[in-house]
Short mmCIF file of C-alpha atoms and ligand atoms in Angstrom, two decimals:
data_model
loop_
_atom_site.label_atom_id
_atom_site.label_comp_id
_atom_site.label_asym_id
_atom_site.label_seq_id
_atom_site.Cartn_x
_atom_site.Cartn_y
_atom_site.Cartn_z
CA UNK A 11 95.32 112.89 123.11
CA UNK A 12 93.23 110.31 123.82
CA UNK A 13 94.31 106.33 123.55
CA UNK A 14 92.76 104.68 126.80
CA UNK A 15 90.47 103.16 124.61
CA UNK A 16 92.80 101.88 121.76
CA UNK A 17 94.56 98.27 121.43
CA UNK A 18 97.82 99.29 119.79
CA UNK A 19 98.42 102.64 118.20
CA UNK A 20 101.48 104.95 117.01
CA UNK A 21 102.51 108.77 119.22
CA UNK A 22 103.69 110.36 116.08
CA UNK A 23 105.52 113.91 116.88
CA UNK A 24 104.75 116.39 113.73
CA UNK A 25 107.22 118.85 115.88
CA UNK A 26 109.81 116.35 115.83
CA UNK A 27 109.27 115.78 112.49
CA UNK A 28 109.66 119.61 111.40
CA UNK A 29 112.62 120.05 114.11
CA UNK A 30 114.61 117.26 112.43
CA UNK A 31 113.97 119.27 108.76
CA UNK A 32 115.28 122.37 110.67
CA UNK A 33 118.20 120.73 111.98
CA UNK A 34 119.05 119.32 108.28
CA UNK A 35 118.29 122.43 106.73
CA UNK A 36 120.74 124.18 109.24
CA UNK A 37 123.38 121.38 109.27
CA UNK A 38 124.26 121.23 105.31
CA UNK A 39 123.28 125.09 104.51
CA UNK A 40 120.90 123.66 101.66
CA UNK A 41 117.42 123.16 100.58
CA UNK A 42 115.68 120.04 101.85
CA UNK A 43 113.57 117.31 99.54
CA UNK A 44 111.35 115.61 102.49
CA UNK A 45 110.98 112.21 101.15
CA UNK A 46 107.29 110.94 102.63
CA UNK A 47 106.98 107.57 100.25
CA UNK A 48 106.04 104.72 101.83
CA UNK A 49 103.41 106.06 104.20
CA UNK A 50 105.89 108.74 105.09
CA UNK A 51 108.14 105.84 106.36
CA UNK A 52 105.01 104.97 108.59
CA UNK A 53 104.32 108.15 110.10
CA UNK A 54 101.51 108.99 107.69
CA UNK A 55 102.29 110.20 104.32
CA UNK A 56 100.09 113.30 104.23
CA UNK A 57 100.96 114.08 108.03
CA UNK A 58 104.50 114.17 107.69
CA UNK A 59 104.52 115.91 104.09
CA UNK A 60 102.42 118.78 105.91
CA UNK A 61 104.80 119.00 108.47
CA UNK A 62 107.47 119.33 105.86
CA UNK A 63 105.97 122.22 103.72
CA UNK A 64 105.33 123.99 107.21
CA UNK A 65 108.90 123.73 108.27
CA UNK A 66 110.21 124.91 104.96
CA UNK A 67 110.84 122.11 102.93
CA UNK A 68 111.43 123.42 99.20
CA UNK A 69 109.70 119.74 97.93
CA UNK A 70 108.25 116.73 99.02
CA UNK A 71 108.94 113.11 97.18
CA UNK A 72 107.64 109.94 96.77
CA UNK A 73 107.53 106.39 95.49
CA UNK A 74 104.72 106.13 93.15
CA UNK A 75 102.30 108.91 91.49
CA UNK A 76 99.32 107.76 93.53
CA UNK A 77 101.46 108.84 96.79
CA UNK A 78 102.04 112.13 95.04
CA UNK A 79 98.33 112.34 93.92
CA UNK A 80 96.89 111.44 97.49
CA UNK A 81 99.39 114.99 98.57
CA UNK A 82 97.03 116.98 96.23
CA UNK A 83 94.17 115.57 97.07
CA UNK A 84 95.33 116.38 100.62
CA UNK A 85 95.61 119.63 99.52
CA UNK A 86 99.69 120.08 100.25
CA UNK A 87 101.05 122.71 97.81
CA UNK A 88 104.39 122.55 97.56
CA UNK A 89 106.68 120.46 94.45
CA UNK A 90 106.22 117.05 94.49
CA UNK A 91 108.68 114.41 93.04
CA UNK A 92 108.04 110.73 91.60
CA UNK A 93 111.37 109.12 92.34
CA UNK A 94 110.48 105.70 90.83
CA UNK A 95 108.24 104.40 87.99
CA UNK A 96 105.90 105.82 86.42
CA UNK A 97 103.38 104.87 83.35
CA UNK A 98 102.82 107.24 80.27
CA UNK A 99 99.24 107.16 81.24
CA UNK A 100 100.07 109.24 84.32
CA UNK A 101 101.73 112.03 82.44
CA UNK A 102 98.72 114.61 81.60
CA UNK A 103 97.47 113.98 85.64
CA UNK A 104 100.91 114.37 86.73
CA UNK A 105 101.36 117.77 84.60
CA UNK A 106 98.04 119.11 85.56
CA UNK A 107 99.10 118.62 89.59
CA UNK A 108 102.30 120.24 89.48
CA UNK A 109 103.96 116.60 90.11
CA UNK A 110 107.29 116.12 88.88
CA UNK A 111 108.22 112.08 87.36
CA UNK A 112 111.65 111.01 86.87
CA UNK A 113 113.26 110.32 83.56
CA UNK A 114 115.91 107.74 83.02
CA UNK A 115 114.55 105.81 79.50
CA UNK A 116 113.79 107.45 75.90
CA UNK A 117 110.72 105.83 75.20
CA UNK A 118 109.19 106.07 78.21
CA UNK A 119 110.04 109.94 78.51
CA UNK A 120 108.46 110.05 74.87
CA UNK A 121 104.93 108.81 76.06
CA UNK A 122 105.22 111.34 79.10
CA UNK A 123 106.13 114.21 76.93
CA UNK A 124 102.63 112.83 74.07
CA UNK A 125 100.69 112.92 77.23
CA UNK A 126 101.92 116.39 78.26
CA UNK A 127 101.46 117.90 74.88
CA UNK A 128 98.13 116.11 74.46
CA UNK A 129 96.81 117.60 77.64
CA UNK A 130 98.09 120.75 77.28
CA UNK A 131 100.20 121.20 79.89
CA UNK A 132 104.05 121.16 80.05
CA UNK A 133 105.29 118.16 82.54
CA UNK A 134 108.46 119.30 84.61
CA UNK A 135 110.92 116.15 85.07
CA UNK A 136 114.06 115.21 86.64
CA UNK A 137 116.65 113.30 84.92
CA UNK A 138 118.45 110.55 86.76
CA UNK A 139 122.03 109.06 86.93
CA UNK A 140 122.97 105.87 88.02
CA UNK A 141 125.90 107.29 89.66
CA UNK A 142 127.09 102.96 90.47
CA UNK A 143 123.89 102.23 92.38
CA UNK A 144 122.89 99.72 89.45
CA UNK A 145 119.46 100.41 89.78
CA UNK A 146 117.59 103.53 87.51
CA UNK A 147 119.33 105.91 86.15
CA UNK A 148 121.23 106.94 82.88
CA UNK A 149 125.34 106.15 82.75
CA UNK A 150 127.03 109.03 83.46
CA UNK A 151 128.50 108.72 79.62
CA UNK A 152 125.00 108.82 78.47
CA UNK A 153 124.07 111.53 80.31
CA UNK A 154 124.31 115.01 77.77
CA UNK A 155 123.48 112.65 75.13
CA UNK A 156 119.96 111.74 76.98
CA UNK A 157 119.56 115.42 78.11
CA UNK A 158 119.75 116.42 74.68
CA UNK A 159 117.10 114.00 73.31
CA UNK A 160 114.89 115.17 75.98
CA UNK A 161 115.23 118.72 75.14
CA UNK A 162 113.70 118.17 72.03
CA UNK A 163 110.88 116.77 73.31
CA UNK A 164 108.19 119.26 73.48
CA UNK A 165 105.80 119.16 76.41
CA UNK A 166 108.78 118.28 78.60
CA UNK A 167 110.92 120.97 81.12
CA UNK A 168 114.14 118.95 82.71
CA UNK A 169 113.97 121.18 85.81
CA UNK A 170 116.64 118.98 87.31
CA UNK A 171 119.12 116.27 87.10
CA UNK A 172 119.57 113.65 90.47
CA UNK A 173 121.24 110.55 91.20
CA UNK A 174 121.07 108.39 94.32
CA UNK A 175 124.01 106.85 96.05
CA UNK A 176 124.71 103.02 97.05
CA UNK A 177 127.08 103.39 100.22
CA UNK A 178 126.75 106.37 101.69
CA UNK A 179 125.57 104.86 104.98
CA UNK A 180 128.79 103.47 105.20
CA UNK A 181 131.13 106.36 105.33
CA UNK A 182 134.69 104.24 105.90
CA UNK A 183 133.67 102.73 102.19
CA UNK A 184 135.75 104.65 99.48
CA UNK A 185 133.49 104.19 96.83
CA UNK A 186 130.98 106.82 97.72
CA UNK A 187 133.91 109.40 96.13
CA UNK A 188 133.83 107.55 92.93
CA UNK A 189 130.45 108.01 92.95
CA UNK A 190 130.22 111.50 93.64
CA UNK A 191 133.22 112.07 91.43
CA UNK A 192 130.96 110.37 88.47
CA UNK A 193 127.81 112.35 88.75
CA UNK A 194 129.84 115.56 89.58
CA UNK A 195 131.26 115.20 85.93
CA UNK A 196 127.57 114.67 84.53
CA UNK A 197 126.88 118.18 86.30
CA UNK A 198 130.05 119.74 84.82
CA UNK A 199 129.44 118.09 81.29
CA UNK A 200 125.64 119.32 81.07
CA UNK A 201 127.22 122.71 82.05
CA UNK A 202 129.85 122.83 79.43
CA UNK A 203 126.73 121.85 77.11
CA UNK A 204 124.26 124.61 78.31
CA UNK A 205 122.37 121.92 79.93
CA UNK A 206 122.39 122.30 83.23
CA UNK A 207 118.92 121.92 84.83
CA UNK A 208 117.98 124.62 87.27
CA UNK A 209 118.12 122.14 90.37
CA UNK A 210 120.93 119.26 91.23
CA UNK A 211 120.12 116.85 94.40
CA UNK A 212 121.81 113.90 94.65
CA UNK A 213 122.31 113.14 98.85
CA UNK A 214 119.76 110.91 100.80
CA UNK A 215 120.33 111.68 104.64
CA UNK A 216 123.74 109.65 105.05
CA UNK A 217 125.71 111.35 102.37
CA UNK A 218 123.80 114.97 103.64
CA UNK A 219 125.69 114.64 106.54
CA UNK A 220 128.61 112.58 105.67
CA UNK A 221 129.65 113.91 102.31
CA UNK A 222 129.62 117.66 102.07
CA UNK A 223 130.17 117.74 97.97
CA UNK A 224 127.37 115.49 97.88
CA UNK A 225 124.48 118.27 99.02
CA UNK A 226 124.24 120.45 95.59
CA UNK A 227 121.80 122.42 95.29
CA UNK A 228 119.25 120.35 97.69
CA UNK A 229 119.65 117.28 99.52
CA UNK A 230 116.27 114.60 99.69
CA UNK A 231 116.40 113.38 103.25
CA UNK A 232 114.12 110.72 104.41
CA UNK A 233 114.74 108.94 107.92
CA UNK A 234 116.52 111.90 109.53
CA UNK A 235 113.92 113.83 109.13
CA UNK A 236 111.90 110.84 111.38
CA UNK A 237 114.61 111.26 113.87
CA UNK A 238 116.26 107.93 112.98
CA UNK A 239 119.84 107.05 112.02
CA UNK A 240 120.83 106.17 108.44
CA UNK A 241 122.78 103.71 109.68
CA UNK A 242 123.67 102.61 113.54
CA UNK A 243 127.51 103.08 114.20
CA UNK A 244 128.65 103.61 110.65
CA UNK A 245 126.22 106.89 110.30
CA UNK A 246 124.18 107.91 113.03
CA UNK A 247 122.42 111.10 113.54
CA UNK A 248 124.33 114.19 114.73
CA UNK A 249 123.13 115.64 118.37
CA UNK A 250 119.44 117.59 117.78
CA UNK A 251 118.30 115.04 116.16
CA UNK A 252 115.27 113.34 117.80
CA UNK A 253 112.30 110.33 116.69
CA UNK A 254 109.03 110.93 115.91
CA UNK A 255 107.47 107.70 116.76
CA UNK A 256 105.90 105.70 119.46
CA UNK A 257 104.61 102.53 119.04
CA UNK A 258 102.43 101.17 121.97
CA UNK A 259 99.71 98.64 123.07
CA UNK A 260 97.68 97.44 125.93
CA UNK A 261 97.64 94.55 127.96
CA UNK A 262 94.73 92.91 127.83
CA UNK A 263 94.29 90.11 130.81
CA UNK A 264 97.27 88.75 133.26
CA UNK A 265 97.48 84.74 134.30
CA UNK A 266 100.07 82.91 136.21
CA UNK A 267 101.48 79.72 134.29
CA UNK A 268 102.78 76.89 135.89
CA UNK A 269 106.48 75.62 135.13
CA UNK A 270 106.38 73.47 132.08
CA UNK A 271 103.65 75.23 130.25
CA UNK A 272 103.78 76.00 126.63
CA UNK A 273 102.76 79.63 125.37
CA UNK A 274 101.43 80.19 121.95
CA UNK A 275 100.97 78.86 118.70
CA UNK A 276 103.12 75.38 118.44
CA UNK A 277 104.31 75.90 121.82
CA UNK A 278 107.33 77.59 120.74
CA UNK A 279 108.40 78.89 124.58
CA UNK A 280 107.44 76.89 127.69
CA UNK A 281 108.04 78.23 131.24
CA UNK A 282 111.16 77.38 133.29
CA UNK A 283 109.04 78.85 136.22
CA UNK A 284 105.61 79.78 137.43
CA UNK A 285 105.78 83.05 135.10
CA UNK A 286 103.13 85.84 135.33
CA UNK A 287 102.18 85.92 131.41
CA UNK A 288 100.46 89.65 130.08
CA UNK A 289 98.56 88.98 126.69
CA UNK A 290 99.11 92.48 124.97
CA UNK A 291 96.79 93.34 121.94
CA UNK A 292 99.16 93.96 119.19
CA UNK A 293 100.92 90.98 116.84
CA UNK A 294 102.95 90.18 113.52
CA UNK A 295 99.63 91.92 111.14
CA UNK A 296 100.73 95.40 113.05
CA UNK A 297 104.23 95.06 112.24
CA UNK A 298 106.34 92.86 115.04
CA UNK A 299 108.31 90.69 113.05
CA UNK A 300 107.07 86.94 113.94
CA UNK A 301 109.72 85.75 115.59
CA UNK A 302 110.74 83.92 118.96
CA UNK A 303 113.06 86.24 121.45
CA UNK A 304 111.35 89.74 121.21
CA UNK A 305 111.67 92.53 123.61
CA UNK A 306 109.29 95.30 124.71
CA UNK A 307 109.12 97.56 127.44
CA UNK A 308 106.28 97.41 130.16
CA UNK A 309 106.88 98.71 133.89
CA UNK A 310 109.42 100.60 133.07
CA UNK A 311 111.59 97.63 132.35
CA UNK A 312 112.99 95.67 129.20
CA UNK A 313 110.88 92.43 128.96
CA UNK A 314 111.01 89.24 126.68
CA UNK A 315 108.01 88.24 124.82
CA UNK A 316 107.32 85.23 125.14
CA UNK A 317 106.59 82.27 122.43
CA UNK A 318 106.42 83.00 118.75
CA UNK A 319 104.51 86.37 117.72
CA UNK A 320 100.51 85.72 116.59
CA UNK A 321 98.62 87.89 114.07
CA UNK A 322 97.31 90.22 116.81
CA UNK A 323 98.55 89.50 120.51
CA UNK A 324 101.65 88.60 121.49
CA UNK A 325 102.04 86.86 125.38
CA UNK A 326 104.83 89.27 127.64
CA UNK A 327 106.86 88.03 130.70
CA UNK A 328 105.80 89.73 133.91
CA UNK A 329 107.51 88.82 136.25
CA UNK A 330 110.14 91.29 136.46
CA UNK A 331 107.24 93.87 136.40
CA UNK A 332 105.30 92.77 139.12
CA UNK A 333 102.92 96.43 139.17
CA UNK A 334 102.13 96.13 135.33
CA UNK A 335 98.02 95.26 135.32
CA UNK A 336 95.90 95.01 132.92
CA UNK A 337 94.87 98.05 130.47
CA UNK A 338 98.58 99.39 131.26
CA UNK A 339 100.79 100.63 128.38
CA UNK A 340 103.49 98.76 126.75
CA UNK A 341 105.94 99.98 124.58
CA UNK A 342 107.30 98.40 121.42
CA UNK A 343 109.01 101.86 120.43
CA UNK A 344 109.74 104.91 122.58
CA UNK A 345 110.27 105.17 126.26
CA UNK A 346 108.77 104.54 129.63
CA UNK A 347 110.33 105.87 132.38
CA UNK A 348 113.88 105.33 132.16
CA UNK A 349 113.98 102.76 129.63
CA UNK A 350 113.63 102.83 126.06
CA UNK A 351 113.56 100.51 122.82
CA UNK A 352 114.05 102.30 119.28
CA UNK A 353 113.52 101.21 115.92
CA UNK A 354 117.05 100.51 115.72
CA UNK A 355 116.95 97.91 118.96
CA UNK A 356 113.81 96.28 116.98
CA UNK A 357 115.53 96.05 113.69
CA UNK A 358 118.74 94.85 115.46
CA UNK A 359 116.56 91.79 117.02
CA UNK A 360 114.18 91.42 114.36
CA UNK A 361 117.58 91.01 111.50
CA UNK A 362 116.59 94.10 109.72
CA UNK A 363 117.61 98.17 109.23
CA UNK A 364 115.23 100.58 111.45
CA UNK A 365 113.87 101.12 108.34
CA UNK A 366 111.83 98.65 107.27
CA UNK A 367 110.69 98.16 111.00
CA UNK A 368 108.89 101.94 110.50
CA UNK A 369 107.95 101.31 107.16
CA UNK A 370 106.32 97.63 108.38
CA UNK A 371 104.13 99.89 110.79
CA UNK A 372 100.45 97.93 109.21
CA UNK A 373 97.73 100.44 108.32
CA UNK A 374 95.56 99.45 110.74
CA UNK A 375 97.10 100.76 113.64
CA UNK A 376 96.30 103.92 114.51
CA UNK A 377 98.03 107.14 114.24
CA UNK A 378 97.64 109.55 117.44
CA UNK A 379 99.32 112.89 115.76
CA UNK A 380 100.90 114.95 118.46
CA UNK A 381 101.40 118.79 116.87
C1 PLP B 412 114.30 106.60 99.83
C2 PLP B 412 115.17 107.49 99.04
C3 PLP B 412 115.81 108.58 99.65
C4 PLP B 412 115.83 108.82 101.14
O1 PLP B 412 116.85 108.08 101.75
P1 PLP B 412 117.13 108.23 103.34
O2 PLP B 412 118.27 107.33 103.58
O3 PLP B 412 115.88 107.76 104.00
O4 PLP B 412 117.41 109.65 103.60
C5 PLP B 412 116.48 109.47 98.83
N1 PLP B 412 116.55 109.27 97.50
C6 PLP B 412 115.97 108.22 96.89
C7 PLP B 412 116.09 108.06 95.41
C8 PLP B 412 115.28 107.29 97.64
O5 PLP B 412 114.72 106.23 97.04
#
């Protein structure tokens, strides 16, 4: 692994990756769904779905078809789920790929199941309930009532039936039984109605290992499988877990600042002291949230960051790390030495869930796989 020469760039484990889909596989006894939409949550979306088929993952999902398109292209084999929106258009392509969409509206499922017929091929979809998330899904009344209009569509196969949950990140909440309680009756009804669908899934990461009823037949586990906790206190990550990701950058020139002067863009911070200043070569259009009173890590020690973020430096306080020169590593994620910042430190600071800090990871910066 080379990355003397780059600016900024992201460590990104595969090992960990397939470890942590080991672990979740072991931990509820089921099937795992790796979910690898949005860029994989940053780690690279046909990276980490690799590392997912290799470690056994029974299917991969994503946001959008063109994620699950880019998979085949990529060559990755194994089922691939649409959880979100998809147009008719995509139907025949989807069909032909093996991709599975997600059906939660009449009309829409219509179009799909034209498209299907039209090119021949029979589209497999899953059929979602809106267990009290209020976002897609069927109500749970609706639900044999929508199964049984899609069973007469020809060109369709309702392999299986999912919901998603609002709270399970937040174990102490009671509603999460409700919720489980409500799709568990869709299950039971489609039963009673010979319409059960080969495969139920229902449990993102939190309510896999929060909410034992709530694993089915597979559970679709996203940021565990990164190494990151669903939720910090209320839902962390049993022991064997471990992250993925590193996110580091360079420092690229060192100057001493009298007391008094102003550092950055509008001046937002000016020194108290003389204050050895390191420019490091990554900013807010690589993913730091612009935003005065940062942190990152550099000589083995926590440092503030100082003044308000630009698009692609950002100025560091030195002088607590008096060896650091310039070309040296700093760390925005990960460890050096004894000390360490995660995702869930930035996202604490930055007013956000870890997240959207890994899924704010910009394209640009490169992505050093480590296998
Ligand atoms: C993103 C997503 C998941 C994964 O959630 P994690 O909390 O990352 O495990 C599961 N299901 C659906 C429908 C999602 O949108």
């Amino acid at each position: 692994m080379n990355t003397e020469n780059l600016s900024t760039w992201l460590e990104i484990d595969l090992g960990a990756i397939r470890d942590n889909i080991h672990q979740m596989q072991t931990y509820t006894g089921v099937p795992v769904m790796a979910v690898v939409k949005a860029n994989g949550y940053g780690h690279g979306l046909v990276e980490a779905a690799r590392a997912a088929e290799q470690a056994g993952a029974a299917f991969a999902c994503v946001a959008r078809i063109d994620e699950a398109l880019k998979l085949r292209e990529a060559g990755l084999s194994l089922p691939i789920l649409v959880l979100g929106y998809t147009h008719p258009d995509w139907a025949a392509q989807a069909a032909q790929n093996n991709i599975r969409l997600t059906v939660y509206d009449l009309e829409i499922a219509r179009g799909y199941a034209t498209q299907a017929r039209a090119s021949g091929h029979t589209l497999k979809v899953h059929m979602k309930v809106d267990s009290g998330m209020g976002r897609l899904g069927v109500f749970p009344e609706q639900a044999v009532e929508f199964a049984n209009a899609l069973r007469a569509l020809p060109g369709l196969e309702i392999e299986a039936v999912f919901t998603h949950f609002a709270i399970a990140d937040d174990p102490a909440r009671p509603e999460t039984a409700q919720h489980i309680a409500a799709f568990t009756g869709v299950v039971e009804s489609l039963q009673v109605a010979g319409l059960r669908p080969k495969i139920v899934h229902a449990a993102n990461s939190a309510a896999a290992l929060y909410f034992p009823s709530a694993r089915f037949d597979m559970v679709r586990s996203g940021i565990a499988i990164y190494g990151l906790h669903p939720a910090v206190g209320d839902a962390p990550l049993p022991a064997g877990f471990r992250p993925a990701l590193s996110w580091k950058a360079r420092v690229a020139m060192i100057k001493t600042l009298p007391a008094g002067h102003g550092i950055g863009y509008n001046y937002r911070y000016y020194t108290q002291q003389e204050e050895r200043i390191g420019v490091v070569a990554v900013g807010y259009a690589d993913g730091i949230r612009r935003r005065v009173g940062n942190f990152a890590v550099a000589g083995g020690v926590r440092v503030p960051m100082r003044g308000g973020m630009c698009m692609d430096q950002c100025m560091i306080s030195l002088n607590d790390a008096p060896n650091v020169k310039v070309g040296d590593e700093v760390v925005l994620i990960g460890r050096q030495g004894e000390t360490s910042i995660t995702a869930e430190d930035q996202g604490a600071l930055w007013g956000t869930i870890n997240y959207d800090v890994v899924c704010g990871l910009a394209a640009r910066v490169p992505r050093i796989y480590i296998d």
